[in-house]
mmCIF file of C-alpha atoms in Angstrom:
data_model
loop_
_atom_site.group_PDB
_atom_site.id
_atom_site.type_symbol
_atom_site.label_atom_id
_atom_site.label_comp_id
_atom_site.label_asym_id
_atom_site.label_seq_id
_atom_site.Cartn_x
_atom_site.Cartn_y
_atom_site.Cartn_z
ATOM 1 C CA UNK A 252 -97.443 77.505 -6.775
ATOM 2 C CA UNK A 253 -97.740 73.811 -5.922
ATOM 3 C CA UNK A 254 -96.496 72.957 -9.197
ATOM 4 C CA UNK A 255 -93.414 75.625 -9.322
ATOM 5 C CA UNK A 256 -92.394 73.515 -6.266
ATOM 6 C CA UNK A 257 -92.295 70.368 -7.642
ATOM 7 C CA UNK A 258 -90.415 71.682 -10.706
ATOM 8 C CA UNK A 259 -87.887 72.866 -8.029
ATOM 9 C CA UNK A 260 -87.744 69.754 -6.532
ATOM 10 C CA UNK A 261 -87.389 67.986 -9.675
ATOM 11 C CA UNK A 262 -83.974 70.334 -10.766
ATOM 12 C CA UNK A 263 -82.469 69.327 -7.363
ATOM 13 C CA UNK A 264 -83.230 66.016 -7.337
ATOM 14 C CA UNK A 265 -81.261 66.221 -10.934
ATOM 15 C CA UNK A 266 -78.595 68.295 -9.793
ATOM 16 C CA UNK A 267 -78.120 65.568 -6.987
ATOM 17 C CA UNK A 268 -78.006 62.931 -9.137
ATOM 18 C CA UNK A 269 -75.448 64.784 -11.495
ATOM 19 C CA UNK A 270 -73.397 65.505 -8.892
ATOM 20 C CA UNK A 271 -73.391 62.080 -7.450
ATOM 21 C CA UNK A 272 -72.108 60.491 -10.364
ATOM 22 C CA UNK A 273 -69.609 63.197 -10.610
ATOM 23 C CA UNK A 274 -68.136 62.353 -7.281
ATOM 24 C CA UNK A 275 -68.450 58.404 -8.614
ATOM 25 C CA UNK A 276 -66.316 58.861 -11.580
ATOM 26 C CA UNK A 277 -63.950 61.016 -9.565
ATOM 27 C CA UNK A 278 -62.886 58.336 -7.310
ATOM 28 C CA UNK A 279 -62.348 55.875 -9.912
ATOM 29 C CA UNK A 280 -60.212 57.884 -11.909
ATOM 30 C CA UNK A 281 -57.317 56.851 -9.180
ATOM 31 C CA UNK A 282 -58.930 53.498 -8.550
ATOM 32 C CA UNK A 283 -58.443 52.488 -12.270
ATOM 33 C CA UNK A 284 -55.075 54.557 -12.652
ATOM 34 C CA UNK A 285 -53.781 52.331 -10.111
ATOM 35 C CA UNK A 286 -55.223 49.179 -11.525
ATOM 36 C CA UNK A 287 -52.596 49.432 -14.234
ATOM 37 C CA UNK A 288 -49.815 46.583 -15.647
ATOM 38 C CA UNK A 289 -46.914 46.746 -13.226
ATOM 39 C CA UNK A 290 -45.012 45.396 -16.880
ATOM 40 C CA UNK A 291 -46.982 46.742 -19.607
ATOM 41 C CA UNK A 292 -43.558 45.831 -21.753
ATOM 42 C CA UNK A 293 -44.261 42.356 -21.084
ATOM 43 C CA UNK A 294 -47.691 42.138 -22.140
ATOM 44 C CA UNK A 295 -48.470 40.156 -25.022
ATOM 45 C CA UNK A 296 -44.104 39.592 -25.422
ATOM 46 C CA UNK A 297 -43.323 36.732 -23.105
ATOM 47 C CA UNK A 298 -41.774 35.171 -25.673
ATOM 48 C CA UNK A 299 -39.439 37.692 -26.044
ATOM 49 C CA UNK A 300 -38.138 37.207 -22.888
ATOM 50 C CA UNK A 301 -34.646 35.620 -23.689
ATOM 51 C CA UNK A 302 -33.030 35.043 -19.512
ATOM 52 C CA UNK A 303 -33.442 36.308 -16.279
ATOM 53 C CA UNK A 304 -31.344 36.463 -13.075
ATOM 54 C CA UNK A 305 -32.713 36.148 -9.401
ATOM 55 C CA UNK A 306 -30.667 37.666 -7.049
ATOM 56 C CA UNK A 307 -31.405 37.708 -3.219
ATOM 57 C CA UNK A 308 -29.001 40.258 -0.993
ATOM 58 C CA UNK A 309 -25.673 39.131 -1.419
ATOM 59 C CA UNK A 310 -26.165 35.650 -2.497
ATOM 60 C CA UNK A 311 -24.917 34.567 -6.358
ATOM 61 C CA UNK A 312 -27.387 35.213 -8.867
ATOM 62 C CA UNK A 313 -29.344 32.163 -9.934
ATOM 63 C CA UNK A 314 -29.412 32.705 -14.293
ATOM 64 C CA UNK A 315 -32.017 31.031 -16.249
ATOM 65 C CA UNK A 316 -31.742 31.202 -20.265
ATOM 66 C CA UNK A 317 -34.020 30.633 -23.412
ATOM 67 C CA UNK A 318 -32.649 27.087 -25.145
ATOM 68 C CA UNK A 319 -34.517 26.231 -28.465
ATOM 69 C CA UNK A 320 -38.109 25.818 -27.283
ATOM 70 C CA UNK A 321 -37.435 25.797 -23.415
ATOM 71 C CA UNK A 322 -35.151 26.987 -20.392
ATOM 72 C CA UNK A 323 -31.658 26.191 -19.211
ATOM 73 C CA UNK A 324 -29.330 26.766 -15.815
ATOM 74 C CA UNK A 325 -26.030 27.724 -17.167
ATOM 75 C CA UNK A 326 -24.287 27.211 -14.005
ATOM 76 C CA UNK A 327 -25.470 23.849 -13.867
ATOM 77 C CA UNK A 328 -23.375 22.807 -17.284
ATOM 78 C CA UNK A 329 -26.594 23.774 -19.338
ATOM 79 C CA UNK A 330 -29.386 21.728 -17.661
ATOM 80 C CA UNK A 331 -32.595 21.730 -18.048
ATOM 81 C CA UNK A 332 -34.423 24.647 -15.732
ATOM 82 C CA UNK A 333 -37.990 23.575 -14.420
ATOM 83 C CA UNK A 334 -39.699 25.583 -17.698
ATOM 84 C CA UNK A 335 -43.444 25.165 -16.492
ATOM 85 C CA UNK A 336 -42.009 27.080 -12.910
ATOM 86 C CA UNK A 337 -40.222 29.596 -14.947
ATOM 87 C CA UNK A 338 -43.375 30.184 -17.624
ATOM 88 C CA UNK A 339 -45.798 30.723 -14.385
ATOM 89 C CA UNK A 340 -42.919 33.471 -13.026
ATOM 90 C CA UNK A 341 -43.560 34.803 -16.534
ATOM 91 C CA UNK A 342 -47.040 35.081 -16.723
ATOM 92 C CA UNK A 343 -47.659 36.123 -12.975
ATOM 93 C CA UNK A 344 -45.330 39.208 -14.282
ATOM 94 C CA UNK A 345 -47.361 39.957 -17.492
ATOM 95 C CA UNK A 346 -50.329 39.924 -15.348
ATOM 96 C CA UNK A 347 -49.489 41.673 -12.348
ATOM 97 C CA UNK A 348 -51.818 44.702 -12.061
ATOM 98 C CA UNK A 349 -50.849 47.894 -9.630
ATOM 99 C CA UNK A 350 -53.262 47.560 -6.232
ATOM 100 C CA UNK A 351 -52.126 50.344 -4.618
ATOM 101 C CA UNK A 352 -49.287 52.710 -3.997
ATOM 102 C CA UNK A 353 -47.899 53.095 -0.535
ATOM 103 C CA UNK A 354 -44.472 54.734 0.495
ATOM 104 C CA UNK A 355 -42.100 56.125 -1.408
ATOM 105 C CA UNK A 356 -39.385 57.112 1.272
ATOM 106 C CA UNK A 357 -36.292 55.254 0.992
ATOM 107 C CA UNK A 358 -36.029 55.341 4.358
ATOM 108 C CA UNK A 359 -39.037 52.628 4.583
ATOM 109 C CA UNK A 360 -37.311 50.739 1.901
ATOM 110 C CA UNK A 361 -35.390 47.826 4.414
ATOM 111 C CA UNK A 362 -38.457 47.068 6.582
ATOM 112 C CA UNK A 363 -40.522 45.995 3.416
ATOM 113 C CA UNK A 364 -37.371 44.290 2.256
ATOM 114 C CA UNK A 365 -37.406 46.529 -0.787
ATOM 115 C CA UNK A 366 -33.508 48.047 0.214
ATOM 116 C CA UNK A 367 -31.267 47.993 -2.574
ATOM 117 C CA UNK A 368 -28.607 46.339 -0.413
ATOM 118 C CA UNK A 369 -28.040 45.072 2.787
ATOM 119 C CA UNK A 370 -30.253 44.256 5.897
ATOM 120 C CA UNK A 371 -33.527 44.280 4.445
ATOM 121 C CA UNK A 372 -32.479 43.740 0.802
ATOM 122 C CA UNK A 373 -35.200 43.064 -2.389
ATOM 123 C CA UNK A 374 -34.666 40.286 -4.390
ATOM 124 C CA UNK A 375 -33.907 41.491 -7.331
ATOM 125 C CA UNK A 376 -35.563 40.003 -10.846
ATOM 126 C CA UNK A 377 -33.822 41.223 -13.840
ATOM 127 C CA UNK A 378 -35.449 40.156 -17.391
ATOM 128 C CA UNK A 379 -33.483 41.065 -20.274
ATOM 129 C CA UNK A 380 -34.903 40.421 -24.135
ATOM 130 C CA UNK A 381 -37.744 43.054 -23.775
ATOM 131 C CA UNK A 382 -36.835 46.337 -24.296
ATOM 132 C CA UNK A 383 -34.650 48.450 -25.157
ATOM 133 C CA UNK A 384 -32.603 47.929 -21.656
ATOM 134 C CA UNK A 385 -33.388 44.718 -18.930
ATOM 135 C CA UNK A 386 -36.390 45.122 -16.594
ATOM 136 C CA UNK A 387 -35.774 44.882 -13.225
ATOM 137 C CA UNK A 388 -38.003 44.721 -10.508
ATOM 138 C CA UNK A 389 -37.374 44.637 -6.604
ATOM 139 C CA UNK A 390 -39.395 42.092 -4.556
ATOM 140 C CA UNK A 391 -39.866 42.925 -1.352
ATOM 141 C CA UNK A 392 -42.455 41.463 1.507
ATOM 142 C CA UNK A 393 -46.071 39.818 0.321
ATOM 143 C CA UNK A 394 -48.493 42.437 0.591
ATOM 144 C CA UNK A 395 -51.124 42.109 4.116
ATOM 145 C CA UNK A 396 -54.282 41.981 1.570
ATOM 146 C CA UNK A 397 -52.474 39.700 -0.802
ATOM 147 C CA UNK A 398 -49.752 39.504 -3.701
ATOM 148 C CA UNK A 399 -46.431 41.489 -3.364
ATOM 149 C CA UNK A 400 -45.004 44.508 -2.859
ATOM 150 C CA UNK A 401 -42.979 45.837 -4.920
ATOM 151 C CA UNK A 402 -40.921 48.361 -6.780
ATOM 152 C CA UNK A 403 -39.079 49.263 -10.176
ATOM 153 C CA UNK A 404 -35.237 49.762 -10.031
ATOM 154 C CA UNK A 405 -34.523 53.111 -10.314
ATOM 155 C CA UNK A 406 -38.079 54.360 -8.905
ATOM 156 C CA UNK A 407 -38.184 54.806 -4.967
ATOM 157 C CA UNK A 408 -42.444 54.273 -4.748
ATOM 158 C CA UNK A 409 -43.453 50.806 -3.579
ATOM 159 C CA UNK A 410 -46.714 49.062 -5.147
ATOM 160 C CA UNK A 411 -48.578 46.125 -4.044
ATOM 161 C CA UNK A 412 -49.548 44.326 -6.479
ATOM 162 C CA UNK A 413 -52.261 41.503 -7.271
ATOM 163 C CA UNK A 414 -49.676 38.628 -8.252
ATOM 164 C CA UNK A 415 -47.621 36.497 -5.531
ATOM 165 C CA UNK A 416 -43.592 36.500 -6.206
ATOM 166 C CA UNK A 417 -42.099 34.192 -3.528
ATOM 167 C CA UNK A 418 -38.632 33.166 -5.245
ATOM 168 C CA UNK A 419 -36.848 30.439 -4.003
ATOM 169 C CA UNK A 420 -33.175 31.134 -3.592
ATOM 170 C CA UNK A 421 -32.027 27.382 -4.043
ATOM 171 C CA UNK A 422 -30.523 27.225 -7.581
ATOM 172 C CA UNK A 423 -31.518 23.283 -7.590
ATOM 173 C CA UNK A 424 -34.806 24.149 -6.828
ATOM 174 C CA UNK A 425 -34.936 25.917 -10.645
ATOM 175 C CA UNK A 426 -34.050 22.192 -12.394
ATOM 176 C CA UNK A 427 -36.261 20.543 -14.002
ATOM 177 C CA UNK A 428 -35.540 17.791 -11.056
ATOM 178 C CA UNK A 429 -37.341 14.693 -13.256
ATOM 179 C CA UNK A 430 -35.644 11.460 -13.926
ATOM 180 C CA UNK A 431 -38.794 9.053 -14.299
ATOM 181 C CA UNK A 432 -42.396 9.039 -14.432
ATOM 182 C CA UNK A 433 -42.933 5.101 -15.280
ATOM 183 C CA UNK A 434 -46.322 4.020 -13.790
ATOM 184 C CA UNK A 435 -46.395 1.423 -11.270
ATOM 185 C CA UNK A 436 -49.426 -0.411 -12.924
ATOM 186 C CA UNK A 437 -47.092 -0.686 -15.832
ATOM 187 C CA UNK A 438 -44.167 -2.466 -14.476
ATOM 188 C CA UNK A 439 -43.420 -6.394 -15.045
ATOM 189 C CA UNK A 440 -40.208 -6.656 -13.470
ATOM 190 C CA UNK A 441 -37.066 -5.475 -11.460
ATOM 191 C CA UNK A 442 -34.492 -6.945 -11.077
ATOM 192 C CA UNK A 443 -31.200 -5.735 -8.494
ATOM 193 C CA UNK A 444 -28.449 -6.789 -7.897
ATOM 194 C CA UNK A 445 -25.956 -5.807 -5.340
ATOM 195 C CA UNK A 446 -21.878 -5.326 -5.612
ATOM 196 C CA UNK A 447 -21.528 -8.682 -3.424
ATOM 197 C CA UNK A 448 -23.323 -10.742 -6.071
ATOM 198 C CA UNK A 449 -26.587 -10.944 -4.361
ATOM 199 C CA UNK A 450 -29.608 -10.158 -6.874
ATOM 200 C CA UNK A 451 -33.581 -9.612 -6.298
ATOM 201 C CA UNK A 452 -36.269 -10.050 -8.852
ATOM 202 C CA UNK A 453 -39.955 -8.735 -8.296
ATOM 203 C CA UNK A 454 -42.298 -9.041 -10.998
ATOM 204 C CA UNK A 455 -46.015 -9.364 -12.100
ATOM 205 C CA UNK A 456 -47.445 -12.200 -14.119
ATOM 206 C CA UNK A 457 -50.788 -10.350 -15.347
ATOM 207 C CA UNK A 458 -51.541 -6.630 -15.349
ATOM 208 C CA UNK A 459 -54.352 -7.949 -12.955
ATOM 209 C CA UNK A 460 -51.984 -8.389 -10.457
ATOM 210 C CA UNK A 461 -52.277 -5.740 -7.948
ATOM 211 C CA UNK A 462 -48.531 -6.744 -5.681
ATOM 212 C CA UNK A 463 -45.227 -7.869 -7.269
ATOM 213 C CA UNK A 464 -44.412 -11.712 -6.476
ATOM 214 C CA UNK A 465 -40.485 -12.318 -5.287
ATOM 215 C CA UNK A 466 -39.016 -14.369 -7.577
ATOM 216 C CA UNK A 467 -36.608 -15.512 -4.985
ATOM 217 C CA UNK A 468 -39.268 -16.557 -2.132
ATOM 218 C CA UNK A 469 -37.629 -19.441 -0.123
ATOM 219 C CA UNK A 470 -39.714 -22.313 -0.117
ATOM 220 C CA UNK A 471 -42.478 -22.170 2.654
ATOM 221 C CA UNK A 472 -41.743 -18.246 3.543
ATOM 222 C CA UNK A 473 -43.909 -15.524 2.718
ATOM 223 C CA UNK A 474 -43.503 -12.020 2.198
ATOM 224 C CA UNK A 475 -43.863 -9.718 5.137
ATOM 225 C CA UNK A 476 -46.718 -8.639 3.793
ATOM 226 C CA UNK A 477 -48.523 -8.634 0.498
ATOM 227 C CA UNK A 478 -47.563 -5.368 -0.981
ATOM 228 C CA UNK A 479 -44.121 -5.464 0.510
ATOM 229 C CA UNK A 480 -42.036 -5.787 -2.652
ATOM 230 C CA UNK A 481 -44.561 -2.841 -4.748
ATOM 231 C CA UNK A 482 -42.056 0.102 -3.217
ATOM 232 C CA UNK A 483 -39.032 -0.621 -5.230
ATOM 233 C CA UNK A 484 -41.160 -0.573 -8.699
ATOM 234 C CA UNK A 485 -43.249 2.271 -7.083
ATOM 235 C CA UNK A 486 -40.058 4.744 -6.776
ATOM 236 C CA UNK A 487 -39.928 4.819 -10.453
ATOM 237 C CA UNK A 488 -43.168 6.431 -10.916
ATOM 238 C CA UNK A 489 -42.104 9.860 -9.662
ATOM 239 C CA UNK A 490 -38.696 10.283 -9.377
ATOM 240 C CA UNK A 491 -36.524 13.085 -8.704
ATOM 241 C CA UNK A 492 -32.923 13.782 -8.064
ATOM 242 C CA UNK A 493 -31.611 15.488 -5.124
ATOM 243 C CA UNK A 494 -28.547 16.872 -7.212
ATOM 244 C CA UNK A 495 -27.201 16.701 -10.530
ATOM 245 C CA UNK A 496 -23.552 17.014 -12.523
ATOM 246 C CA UNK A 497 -22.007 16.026 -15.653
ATOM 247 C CA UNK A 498 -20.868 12.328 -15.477
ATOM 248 C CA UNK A 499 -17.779 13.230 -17.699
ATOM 249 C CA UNK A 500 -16.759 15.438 -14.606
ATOM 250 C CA UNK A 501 -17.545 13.141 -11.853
ATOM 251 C CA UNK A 502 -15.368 10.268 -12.524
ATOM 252 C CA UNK A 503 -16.561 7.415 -11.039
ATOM 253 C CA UNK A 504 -13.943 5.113 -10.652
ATOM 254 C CA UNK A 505 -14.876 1.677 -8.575
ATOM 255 C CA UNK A 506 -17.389 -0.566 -9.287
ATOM 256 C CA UNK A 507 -21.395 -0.123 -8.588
ATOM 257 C CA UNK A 508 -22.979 -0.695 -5.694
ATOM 258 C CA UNK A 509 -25.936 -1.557 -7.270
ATOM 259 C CA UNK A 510 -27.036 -1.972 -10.801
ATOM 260 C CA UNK A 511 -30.621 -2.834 -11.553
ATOM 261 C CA UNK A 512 -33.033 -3.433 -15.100
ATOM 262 C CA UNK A 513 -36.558 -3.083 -15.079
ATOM 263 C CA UNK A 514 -39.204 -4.107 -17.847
ATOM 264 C CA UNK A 515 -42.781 -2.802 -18.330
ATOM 265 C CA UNK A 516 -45.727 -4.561 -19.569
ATOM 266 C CA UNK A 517 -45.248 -2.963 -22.936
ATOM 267 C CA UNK A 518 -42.175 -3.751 -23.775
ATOM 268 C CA UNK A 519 -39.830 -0.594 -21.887
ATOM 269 C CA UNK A 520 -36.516 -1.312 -20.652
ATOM 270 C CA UNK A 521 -34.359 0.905 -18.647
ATOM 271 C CA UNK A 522 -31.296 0.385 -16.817
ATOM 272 C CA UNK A 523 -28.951 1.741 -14.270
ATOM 273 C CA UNK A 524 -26.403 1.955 -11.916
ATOM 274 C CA UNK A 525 -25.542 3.429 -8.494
ATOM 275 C CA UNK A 526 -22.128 4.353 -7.517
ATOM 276 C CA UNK A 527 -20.875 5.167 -3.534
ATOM 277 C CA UNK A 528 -18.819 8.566 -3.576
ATOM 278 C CA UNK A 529 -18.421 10.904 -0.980
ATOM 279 C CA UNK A 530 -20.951 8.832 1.306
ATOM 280 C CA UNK A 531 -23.909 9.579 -1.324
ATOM 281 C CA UNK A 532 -25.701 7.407 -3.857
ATOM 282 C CA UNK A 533 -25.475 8.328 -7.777
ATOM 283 C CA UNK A 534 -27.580 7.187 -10.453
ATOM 284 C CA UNK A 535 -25.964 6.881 -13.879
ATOM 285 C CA UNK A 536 -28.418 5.465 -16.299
ATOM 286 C CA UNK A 537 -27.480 3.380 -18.910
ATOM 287 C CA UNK A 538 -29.403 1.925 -22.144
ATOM 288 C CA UNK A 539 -33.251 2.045 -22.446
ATOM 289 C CA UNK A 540 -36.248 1.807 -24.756
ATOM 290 C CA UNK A 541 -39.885 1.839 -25.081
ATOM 291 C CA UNK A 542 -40.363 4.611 -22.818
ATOM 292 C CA UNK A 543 -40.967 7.770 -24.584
ATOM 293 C CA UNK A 544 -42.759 10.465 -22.116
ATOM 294 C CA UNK A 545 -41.843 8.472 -19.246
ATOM 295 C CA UNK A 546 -38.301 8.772 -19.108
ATOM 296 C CA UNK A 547 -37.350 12.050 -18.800
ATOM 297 C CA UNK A 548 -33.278 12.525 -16.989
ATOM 298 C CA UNK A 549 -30.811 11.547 -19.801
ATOM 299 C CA UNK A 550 -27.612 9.455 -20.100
ATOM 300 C CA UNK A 551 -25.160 12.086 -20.091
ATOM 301 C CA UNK A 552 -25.399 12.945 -16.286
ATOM 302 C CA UNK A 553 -24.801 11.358 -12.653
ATOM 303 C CA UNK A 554 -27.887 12.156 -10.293
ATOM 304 C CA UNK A 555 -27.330 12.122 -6.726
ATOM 305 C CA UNK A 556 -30.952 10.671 -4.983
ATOM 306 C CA UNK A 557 -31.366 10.991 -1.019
ATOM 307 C CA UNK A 558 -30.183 8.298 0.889
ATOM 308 C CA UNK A 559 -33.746 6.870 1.334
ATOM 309 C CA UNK A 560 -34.309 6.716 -2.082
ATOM 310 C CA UNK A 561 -31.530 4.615 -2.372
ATOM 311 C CA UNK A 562 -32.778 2.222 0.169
ATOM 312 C CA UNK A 563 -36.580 2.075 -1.357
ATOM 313 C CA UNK A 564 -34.568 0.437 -4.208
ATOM 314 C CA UNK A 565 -31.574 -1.163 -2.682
ATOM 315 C CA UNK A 566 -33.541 -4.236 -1.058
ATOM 316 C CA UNK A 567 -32.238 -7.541 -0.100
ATOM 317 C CA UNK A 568 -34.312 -11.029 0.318
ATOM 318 C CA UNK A 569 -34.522 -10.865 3.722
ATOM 319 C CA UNK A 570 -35.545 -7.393 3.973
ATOM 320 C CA UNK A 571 -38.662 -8.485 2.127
ATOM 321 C CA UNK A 572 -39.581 -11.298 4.360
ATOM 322 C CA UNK A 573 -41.682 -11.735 6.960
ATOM 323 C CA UNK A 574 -41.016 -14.034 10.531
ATOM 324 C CA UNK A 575 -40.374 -17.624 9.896
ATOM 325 C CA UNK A 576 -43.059 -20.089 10.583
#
């Protein structure tokens, strides 16, 4: 008797067990169903991927094409778009993975900013190159747990997803927005000189030497403090326009306000000039060499820097001064 019980015992214990793992797999069936590719198109074809617009609401559409081995703005006379931005966009797509579904009433549409049009309009992402017809995909609010929610054009049910797809809509903000990346540790000299004839040269004798002397230091003055002249050398080591447009089309017609050269330790030359129009400073630049990797904007273009930009570089002697003795 007392071992017909245990045999019972043993079949439920095995029933429970088997019906356990029953109930497990059940609820991952939809788990892992939902834990699909938003894109699956995209997978493993990024390269395929010739241009895509982002549109938000009613604003213009900011286009972004495949040129040669990286990424242009046609509406900015072909310039180079910000490729390593674009690639992440890219890859955040091919990776995006389908958290979980929530409503699929168009009625709910405009309060996750996932309308079509309107208050409460997506921002719509078309791809075109994959397929046999452009992917588009409506981004609507980020998602409370995390990533984005989301839906396909044509298909009313909103996802979140795993991936975050905040687009700017600033067109300028898709340039590749680079016009030097010259070390300060690597500059000799720099030399301005301003439209009135007044010119400033700060250099370095010795890579050892941590602050740039003023080569026009009046006799018993000092500078206003040691590392006062290292900012004009030091804007050249990141430096990034504001604005951008074909110098054939902007026309500048009087003379600079400012032209300036500056050497490195190794030989590199570049130099440039700022024109006045409109109130705003433009940098044209003009011959250079030696600096491969480190000079990125070309010739061919006026860039418009912020105003203190401009001043950074447009010093005079006295500015660099400090109190007479």
């Amino acid at each position: 008797m007392r071992r017909s019980a245990l045999l019972v015992l043993l079949l439920i214990a095995l029933g429970l067990g088997g019906l356990f793992a029953w109930l497990q797999r059940s609820a991952e069936v939809p788990q892992q169903a939902a834990r699909q590719l938003l894109l699956p198109v995209l997978a493993g074809h990024l390269e395929q991927v010739r241009a895509l617009e982002i549109r938000h609401g009613d604003l213009p559409a900011i286009r972004i094409e495949r040129a040669g081995g990286g990424w242009i703005v046609p509406a900015k006379a072909g310039y180079p778009a910000a490729a390593g931005e674009v690639n992440r966009l890219l890859r955040a797509l091919a990776e995006a993975h389908r958290v979980e579904a929530k409503t699929r009433n168009p009625d709910n549409h405009a309060r996750l900013d996932l309308a079509e049009r309107g208050e409460g309009a997506a921002t719509r992402l078309t791809l075109e190159g994959v397929g046999k017809t452009p992917v588009v995909v409506l981004i609507g609010q980020a998602a409370r747990q995390g990533g984005q929610l989301v839906r396909l054009a044509g298909d009313d049910q909103v996802w979140s997803i795993d991936q975050s797809l905040q687009l700017v809509d600033n067109e300028l903000a898709w340039l590749d927005r680079r016009i030097s990346a010259i070390p300060f540790a690597s500059v000799r000299e720099l030399e301005v000189r301003h439209a009135d004839g007044e010119q400033l040269n700060v250099w370095r004798a010795t890579p050892e030497q941590a602050n740039l002397a003023l080569r026009q230091l009046p006799k018993g003055r000092t500078l206003a403090y040691e590392p006062a002249a290292n900012g004009m050398a030091a804007l050249f080591s990141a430096l990034d326009f504001a604005d951008a447009a074909p110098l054939a089309q902007v026309g500048f017609k009087a003379r600079p306000e400012l032209e300036f050269s500056l050497q490195t330790l190794d030989g590199g030359e570049l130099h440039g000039a700022f024109h006045q129009q409109g109130g705003q400073h433009w940098l044209v630049l003009g011959d250079s060499k030696g600096l491969d990797g480190r000079l990125i904007a070309g010739k061919d273009w006026a860039y418009r820097l912020e105003e203190q930009q401009y001043r950074t570089l447009a010093k005079r002697v006295k500015d660099l001064l400090g109190p007479q003795g």
